[in-house]
Amino acid sequence: VRMRREVFQDRLPIYPLQYPLDELLLVHLLSRGRGVEIHGSGLVDSTGAGHLFAGQSGAGKTTMANLWLSDPTTTILSDERIILRKEGETIWMYGTPWHGEGRIANPGRAPLRRIFFLRHGTRNTLAPQRQADAAARLFACSFTPFHSAKGLEFTLDTLGDIARLCRCEELTFVPDAGAVAFVKAS
């Protein structure tokens, strides 16, 4: 890594692995058979099961994480980025240090049970997603190593496995406490 002192503010230390380089290196490492990073908010419920709320910027990932903060039985792993890794027939969800506007980042992990693709709406609804559609939506939310054919192939295969092994639904939601109650009851 080469850095030029003149592009940094005077007297501030230079950290060569500062964002976004740290995340780019991790995405590359994950694509070598270790996992995939997703734009998503992740939480662990009272039973220890993981739930991923996936979506692009503005979909409601941080909003959803903030809604769940008031539930003392829930741990929020991240409000912005989650790592998913397959071990056997289980998908594990990991928190990352790359938080969103909610500044929520925890280093825990949980077996992923459900994926919710977020959509704002006038009422709370769930729509099951076909496996192919879920894999495509995950791809749209993933950090994909387009520079590496093998990394891209691994990422696509992993996203297909995730869609096969986890319950995937579109969650249309109203951004209030009712969304939390709705998800818990479903």
CSV table of C-alpha atoms in Angstrom, one decimal, residues 19 23-24 27-28 30-31 35-40 80-82 98 138-146 151 155 159:
chain,number,residue,atom,x,y,z
A,19,TYR,CA,-11.8,2.6,5.5
A,23,GLU,CA,-13.3,-3.3,3.9
A,24,LEU,CA,-12.1,-3.9,0.4
A,27,VAL,CA,-14.4,-8.5,0.8
A,28,HIS,CA,-11.5,-10.0,-1.3
A,30,LEU,CA,-14.1,-13.5,2.0
A,31,SER,CA,-14.5,-14.2,-1.7
A,35,GLY,CA,-18.1,-15.8,3.0
A,36,VAL,CA,-19.9,-12.7,1.7
A,37,GLU,CA,-20.6,-9.2,3.0
A,38,ILE,CA,-24.2,-7.9,2.7
A,39,HIS,CA,-25.8,-4.5,3.0
A,40,GLY,CA,-28.0,-5.4,5.9
A,80,GLU,CA,-25.5,-1.5,8.0
A,81,ARG,CA,-23.2,-4.4,7.1
A,82,ILE,CA,-23.3,-8.1,7.9
A,98,TRP,CA,-18.8,-0.9,9.5
A,138,LEU,CA,-29.0,-10.8,-2.1
A,139,PHE,CA,-26.6,-10.3,-5.0
A,140,ALA,CA,-28.0,-6.7,-5.3
A,141,CYS,CA,-27.2,-6.2,-1.6
A,142,SER,CA,-23.8,-7.9,-1.6
A,143,PHE,CA,-20.3,-6.5,-1.8
A,144,THR,CA,-19.1,-8.5,-4.8
A,145,PRO,CA,-15.5,-8.9,-5.9
A,146,PHE,CA,-16.0,-8.2,-9.6
A,151,GLY,CA,-14.3,-14.7,-6.2
A,155,THR,CA,-20.0,-15.3,-4.1
A,159,LEU,CA,-25.7,-16.5,-2.2
